[in-house]
mmCIF file of C-alpha atoms in Angstrom:
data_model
loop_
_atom_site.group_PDB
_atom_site.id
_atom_site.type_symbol
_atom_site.label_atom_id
_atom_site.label_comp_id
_atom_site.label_asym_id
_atom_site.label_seq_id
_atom_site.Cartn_x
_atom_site.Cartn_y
_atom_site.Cartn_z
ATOM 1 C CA UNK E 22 129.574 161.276 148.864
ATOM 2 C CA UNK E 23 128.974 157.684 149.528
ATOM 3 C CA UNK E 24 128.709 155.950 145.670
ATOM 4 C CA UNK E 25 125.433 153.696 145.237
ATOM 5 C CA UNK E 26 127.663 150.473 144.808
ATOM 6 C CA UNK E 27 128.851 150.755 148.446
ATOM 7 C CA UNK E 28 125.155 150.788 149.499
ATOM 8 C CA UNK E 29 124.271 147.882 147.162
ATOM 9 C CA UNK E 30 127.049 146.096 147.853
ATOM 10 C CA UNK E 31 126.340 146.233 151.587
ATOM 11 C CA UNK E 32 122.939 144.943 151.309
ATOM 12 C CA UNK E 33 123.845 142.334 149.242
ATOM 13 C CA UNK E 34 126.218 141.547 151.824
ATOM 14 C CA UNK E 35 123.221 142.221 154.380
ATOM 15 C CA UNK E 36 121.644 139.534 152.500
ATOM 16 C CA UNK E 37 124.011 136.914 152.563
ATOM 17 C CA UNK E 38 124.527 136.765 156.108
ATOM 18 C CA UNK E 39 120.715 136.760 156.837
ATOM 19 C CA UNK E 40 120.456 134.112 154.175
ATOM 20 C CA UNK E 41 123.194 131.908 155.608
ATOM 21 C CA UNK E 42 121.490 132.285 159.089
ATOM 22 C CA UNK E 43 118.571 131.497 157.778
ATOM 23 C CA UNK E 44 119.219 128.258 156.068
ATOM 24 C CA UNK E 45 122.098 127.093 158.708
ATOM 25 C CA UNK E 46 120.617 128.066 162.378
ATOM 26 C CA UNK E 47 117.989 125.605 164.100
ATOM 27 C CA UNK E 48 116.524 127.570 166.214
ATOM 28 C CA UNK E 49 112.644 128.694 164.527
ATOM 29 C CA UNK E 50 113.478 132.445 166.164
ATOM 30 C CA UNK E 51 117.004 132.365 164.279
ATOM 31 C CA UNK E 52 115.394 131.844 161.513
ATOM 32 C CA UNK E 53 113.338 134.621 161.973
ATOM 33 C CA UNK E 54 115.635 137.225 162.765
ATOM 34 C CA UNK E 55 117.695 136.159 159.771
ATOM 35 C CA UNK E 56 114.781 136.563 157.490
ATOM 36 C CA UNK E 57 114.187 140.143 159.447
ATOM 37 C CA UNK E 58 118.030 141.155 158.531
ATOM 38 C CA UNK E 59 117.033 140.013 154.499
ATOM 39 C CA UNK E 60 113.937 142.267 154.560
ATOM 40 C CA UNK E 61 116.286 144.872 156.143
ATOM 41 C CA UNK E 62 118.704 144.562 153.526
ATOM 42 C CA UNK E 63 115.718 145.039 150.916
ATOM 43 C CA UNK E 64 114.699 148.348 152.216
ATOM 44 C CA UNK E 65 118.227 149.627 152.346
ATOM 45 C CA UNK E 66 118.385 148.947 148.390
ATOM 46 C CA UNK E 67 114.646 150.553 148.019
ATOM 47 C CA UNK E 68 116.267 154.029 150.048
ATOM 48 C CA UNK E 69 119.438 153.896 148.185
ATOM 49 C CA UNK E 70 118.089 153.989 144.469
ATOM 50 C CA UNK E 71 115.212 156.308 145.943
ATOM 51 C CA UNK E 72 118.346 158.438 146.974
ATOM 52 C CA UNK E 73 120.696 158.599 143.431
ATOM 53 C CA UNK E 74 117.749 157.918 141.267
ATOM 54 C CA UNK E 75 116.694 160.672 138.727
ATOM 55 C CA UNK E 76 113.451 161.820 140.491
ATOM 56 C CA UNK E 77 113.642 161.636 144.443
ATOM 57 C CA UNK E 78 110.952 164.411 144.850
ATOM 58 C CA UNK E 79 108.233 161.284 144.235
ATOM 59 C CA UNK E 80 109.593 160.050 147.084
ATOM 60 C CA UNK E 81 108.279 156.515 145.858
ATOM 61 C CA UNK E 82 111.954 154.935 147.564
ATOM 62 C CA UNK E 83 110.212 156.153 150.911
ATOM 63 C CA UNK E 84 106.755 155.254 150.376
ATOM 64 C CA UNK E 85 107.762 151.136 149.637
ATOM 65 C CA UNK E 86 110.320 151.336 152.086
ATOM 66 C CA UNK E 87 107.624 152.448 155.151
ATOM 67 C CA UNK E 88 105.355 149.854 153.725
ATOM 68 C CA UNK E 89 107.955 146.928 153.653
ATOM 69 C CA UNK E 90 108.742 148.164 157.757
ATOM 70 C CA UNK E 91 104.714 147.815 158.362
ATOM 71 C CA UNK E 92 104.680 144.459 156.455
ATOM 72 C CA UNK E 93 107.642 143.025 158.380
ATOM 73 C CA UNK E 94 106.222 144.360 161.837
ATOM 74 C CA UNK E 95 103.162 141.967 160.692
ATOM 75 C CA UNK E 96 105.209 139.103 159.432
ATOM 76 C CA UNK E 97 107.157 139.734 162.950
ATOM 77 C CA UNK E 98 104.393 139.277 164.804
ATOM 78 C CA UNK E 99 102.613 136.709 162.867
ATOM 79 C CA UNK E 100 105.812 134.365 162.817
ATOM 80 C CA UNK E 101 106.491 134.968 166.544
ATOM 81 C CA UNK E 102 102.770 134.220 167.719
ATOM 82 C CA UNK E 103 103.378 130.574 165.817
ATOM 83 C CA UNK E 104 106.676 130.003 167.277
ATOM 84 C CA UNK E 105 105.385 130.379 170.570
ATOM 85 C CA UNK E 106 101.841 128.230 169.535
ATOM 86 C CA UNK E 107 104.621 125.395 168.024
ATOM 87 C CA UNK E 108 106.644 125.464 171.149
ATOM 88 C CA UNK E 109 103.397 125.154 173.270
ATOM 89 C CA UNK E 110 102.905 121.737 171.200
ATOM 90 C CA UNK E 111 106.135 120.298 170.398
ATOM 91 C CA UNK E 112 107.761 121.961 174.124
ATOM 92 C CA UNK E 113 111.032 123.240 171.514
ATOM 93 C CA UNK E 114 111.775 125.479 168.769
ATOM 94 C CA UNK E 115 114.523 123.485 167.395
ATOM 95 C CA UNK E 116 113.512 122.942 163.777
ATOM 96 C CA UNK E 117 114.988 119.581 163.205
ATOM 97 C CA UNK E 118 112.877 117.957 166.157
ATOM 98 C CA UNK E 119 109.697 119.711 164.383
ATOM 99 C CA UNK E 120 109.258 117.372 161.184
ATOM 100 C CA UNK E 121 105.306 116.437 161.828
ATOM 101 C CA UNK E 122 102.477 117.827 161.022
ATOM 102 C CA UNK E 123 100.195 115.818 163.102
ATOM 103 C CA UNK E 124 100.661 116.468 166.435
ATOM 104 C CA UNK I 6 133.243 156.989 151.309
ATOM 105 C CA UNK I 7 132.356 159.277 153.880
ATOM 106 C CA UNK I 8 133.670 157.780 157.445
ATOM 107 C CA UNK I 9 130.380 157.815 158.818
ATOM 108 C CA UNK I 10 129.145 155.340 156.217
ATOM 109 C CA UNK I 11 132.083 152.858 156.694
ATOM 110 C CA UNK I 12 131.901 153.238 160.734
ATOM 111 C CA UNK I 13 127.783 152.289 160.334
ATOM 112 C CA UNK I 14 128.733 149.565 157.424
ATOM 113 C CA UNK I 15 131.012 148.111 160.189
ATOM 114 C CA UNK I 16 128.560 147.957 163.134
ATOM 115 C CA UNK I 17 126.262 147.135 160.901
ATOM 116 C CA UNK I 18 127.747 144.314 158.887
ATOM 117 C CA UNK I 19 129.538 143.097 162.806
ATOM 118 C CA UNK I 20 126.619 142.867 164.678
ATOM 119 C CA UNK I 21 124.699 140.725 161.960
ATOM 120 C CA UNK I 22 127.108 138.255 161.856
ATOM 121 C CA UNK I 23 126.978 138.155 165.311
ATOM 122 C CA UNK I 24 123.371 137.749 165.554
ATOM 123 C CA UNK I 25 123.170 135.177 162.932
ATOM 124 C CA UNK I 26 126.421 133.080 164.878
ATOM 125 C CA UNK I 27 126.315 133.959 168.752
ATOM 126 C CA UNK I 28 125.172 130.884 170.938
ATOM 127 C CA UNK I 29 123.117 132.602 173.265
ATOM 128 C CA UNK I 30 120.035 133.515 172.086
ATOM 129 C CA UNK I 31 119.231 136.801 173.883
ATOM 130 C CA UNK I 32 122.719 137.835 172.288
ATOM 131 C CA UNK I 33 121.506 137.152 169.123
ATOM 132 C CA UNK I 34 118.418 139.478 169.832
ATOM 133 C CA UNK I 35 120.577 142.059 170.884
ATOM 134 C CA UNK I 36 123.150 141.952 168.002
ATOM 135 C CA UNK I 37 119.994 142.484 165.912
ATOM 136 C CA UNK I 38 118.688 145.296 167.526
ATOM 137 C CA UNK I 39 122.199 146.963 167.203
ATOM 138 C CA UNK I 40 122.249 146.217 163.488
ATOM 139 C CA UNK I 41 118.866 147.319 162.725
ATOM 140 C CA UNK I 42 120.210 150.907 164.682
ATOM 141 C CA UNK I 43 122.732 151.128 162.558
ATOM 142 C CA UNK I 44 120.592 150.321 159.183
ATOM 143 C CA UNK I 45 118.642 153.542 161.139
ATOM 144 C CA UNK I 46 121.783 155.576 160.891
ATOM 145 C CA UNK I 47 122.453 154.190 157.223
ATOM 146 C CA UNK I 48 119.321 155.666 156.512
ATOM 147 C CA UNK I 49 119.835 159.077 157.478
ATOM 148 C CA UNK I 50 123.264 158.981 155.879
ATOM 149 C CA UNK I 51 120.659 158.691 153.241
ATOM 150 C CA UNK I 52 118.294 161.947 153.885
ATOM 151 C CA UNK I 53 115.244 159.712 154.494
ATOM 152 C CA UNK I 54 114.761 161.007 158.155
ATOM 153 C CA UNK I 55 111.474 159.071 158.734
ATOM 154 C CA UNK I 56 112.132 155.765 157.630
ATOM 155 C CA UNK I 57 114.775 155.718 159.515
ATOM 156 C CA UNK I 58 113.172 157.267 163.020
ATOM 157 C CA UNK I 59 110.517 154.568 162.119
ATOM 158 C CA UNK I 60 112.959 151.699 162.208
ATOM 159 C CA UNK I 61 114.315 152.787 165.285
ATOM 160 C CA UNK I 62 110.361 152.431 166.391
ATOM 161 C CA UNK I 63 109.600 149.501 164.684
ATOM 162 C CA UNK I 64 112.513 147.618 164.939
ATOM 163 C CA UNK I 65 114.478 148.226 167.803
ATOM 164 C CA UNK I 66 111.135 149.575 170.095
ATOM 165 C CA UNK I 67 108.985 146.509 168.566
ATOM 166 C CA UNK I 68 110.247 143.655 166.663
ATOM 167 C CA UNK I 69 113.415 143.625 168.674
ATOM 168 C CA UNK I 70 111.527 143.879 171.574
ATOM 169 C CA UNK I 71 109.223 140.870 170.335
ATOM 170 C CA UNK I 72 111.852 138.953 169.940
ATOM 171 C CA UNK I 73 113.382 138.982 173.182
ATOM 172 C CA UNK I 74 110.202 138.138 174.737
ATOM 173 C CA UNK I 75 109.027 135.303 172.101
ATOM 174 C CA UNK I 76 113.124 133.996 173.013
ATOM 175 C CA UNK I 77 112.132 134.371 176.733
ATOM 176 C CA UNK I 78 108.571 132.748 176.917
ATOM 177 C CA UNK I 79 109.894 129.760 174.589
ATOM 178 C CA UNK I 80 112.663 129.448 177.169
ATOM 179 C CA UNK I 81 115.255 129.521 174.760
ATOM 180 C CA UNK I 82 118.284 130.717 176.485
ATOM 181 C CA UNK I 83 119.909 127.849 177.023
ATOM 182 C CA UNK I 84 122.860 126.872 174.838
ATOM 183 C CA UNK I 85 121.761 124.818 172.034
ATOM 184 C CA UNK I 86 122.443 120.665 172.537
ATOM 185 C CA UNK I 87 126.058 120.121 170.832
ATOM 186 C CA UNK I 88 124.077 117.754 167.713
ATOM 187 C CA UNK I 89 125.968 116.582 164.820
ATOM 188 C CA UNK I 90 126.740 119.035 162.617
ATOM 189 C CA UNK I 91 123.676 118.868 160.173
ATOM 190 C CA UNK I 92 124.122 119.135 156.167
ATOM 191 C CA UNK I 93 123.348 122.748 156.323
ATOM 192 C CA UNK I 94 125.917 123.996 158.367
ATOM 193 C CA UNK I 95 127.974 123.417 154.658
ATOM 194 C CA UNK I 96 124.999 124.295 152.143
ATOM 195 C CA UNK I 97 123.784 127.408 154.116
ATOM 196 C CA UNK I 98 126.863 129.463 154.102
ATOM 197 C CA UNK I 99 127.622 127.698 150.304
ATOM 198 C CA UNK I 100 124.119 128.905 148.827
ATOM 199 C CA UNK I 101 124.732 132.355 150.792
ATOM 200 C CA UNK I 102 128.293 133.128 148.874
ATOM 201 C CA UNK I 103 126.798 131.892 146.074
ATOM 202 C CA UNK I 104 124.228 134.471 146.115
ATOM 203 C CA UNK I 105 126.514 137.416 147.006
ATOM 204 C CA UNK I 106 128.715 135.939 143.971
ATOM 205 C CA UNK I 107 125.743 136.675 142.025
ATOM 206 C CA UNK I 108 124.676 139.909 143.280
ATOM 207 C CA UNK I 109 128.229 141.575 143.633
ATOM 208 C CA UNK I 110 128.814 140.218 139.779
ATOM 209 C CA UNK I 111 125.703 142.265 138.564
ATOM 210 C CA UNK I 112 126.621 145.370 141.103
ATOM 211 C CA UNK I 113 129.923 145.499 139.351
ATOM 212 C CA UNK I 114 128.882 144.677 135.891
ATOM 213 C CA UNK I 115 126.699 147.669 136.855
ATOM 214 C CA UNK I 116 129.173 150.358 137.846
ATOM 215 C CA UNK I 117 131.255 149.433 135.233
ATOM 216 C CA UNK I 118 128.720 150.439 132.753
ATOM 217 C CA UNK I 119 128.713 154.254 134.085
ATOM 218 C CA UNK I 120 126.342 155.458 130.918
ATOM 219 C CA UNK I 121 123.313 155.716 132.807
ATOM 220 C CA UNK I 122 124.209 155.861 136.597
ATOM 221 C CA UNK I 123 123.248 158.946 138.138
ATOM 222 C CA UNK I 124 125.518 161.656 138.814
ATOM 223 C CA UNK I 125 125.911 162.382 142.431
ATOM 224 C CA UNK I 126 125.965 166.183 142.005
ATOM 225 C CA UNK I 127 122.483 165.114 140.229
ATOM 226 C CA UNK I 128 121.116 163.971 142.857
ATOM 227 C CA UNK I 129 118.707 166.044 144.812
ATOM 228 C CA UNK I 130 120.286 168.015 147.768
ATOM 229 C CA UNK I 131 117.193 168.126 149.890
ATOM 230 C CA UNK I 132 115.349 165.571 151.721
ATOM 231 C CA UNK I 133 111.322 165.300 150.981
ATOM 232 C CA UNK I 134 109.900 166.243 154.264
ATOM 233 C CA UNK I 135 107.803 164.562 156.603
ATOM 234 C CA UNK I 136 104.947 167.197 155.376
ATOM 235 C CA UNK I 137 105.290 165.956 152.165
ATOM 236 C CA UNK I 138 104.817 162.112 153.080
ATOM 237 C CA UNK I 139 102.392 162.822 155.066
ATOM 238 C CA UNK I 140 100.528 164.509 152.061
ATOM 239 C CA UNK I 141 101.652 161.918 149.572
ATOM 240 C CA UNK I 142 100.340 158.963 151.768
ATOM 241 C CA UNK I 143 96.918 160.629 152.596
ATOM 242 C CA UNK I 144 96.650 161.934 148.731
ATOM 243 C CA UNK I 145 98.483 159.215 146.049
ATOM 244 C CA UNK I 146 98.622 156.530 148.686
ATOM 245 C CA UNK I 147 95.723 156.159 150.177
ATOM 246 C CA UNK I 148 94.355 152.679 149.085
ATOM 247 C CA UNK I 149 97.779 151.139 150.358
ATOM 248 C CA UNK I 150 97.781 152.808 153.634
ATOM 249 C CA UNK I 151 94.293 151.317 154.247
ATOM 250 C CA UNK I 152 95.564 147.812 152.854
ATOM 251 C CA UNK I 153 98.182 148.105 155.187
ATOM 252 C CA UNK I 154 96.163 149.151 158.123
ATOM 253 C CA UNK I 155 93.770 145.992 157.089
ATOM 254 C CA UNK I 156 96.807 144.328 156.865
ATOM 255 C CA UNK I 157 97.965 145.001 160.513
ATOM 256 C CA UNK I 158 94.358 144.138 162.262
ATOM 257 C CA UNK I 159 94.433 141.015 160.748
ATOM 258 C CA UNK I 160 97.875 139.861 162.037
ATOM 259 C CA UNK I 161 97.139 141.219 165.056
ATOM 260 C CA UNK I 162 93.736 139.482 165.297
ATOM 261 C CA UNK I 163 95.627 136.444 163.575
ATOM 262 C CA UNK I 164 98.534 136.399 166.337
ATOM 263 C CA UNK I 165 96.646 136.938 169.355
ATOM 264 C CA UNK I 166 94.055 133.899 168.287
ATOM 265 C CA UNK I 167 97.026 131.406 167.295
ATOM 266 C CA UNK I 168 99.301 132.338 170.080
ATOM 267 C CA UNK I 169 96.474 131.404 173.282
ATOM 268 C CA UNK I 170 94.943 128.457 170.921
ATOM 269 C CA UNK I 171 96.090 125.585 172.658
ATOM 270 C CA UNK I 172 95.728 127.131 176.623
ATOM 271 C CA UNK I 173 92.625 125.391 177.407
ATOM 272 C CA UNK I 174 94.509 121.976 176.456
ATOM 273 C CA UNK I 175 97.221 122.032 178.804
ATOM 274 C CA UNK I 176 96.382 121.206 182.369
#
């Protein structure tokens, strides 16, 4: 059996690469996809203590992990409907040639 | 470690870097979609069969999916323009370590402190069944299902109307 610190210890390192993607790629759907592979790394934490915690027939692991998966197909679709709005405007999605808000 | 937890760690933990630090942008798409499958297989290493046959349809059959096509309409597969190496490309990976600094620190300072981690022979050999989330979200969950379904309709409504808002302005 797989010990719980493996699990955290690959979502933290889930994290980290999403989080370095996040803050160092330009592109607006880099961005995106790195804060995807954070959320990811989230819900791997929520099914791992769901899985070695003292009372997995509550299932509550489960429940906030299929709720975080609706939320991010939401924030997925939100995000990608304003990429595509901003590249309609500014004609890129490179984030350092987007720095005003007036168009 | 069973070797089916350290061959889905692998693909996994590969493919995300590759997403986050391939060029090509449909790459990067793809890398994701391969690391969210193997998150899906990371969860059933896990007994929690439907979250992870609903990030295989979410994910991979949706966002994944959304991607490619937001990367396609934006017309983003070209290589991105050789700039000067912004400021981040040194404070993005530094705050990132830091943070894994952090969070391995406490994970270790965790397992070292073995009083109150469960025992794995403690933990519950069977899996709740679909039946049983299925009850629990119609019965204890209710009001956050509907939330959620709210939730969706709005972003839905919300993407459609700021994704076609500026069509009539372009000639």
């Amino acid at each position: 059996m797989t010990p719980l610190s493996a699990y955290l210890l690959l979502s933290a390192l889930l994290f980290s690469i999403g989080l370095a993607g996040a803050l160092t790629r330009r592109n607006a759907i880099l961005v995106l996809i790195g804060i995807e592979l954070m959320l990811n790394a989230a819900n791997l934490n929520f099914i791992a203590f769901w899985r070695f915690g003292p009372n997995p027939e509550a299932a509550t692991g489960v429940m906030f992990a299929i709720f975080s998966i609706a939320i991010a197909a939401a924030e997925a679709a939100v995000g990608l409907a304003l990429i595509i709005a901003i590249y309609r405007h500014f004609k890129t999605t490179d984030l350092d040639k987007i720095d005003s808000m007036k168009g | 470690m069973t070797p089916a937890f350290l061959i889905l760690a692998l693909v996994t933990l590969v493919s995300a870097i590759a997403a986050m630090s391939l060029r090509r942008l449909v790459h990067c798409a793809l890398c994701l979609a391969l690391c969210l499958a193997g998150l899906a297989g990371l969860f059933l290493t896990l007994d929690a069969e439907f979250v992870g046959f609903a990030q295989i349809l979410v994910y991979i059959g949706a966002v994944a999916i959304l991607i490619v096509f937001a990367i396609l309409l934006t017309r983003g597969d070209e290589p991105a323009a050789q700039g000067p190496p912004a400021r981040s490309w040194f404070f993005g990976p530094l705050v990132a370590v830091v943070v894994f600094a952090t969070l391995g620190l406490a994970i270790n300072a965790w397992t070292a402190d073995r009083s109150w981690a469960p025992k794995p022979d403690a933990v519950a050999k069977k899996a709740v069944a679909v039946k049983q989330l299925g009850a629990k979200l119609m019965n204890d969950y209710v009001l956050p299902l509907e939330v959620i379904a709210l939730l969706l309709t709005a972003a839905l409504i919300g993407a459609v109307i700021i994704a076609m808002h500026e069509r009539e302005a372009k000639p």
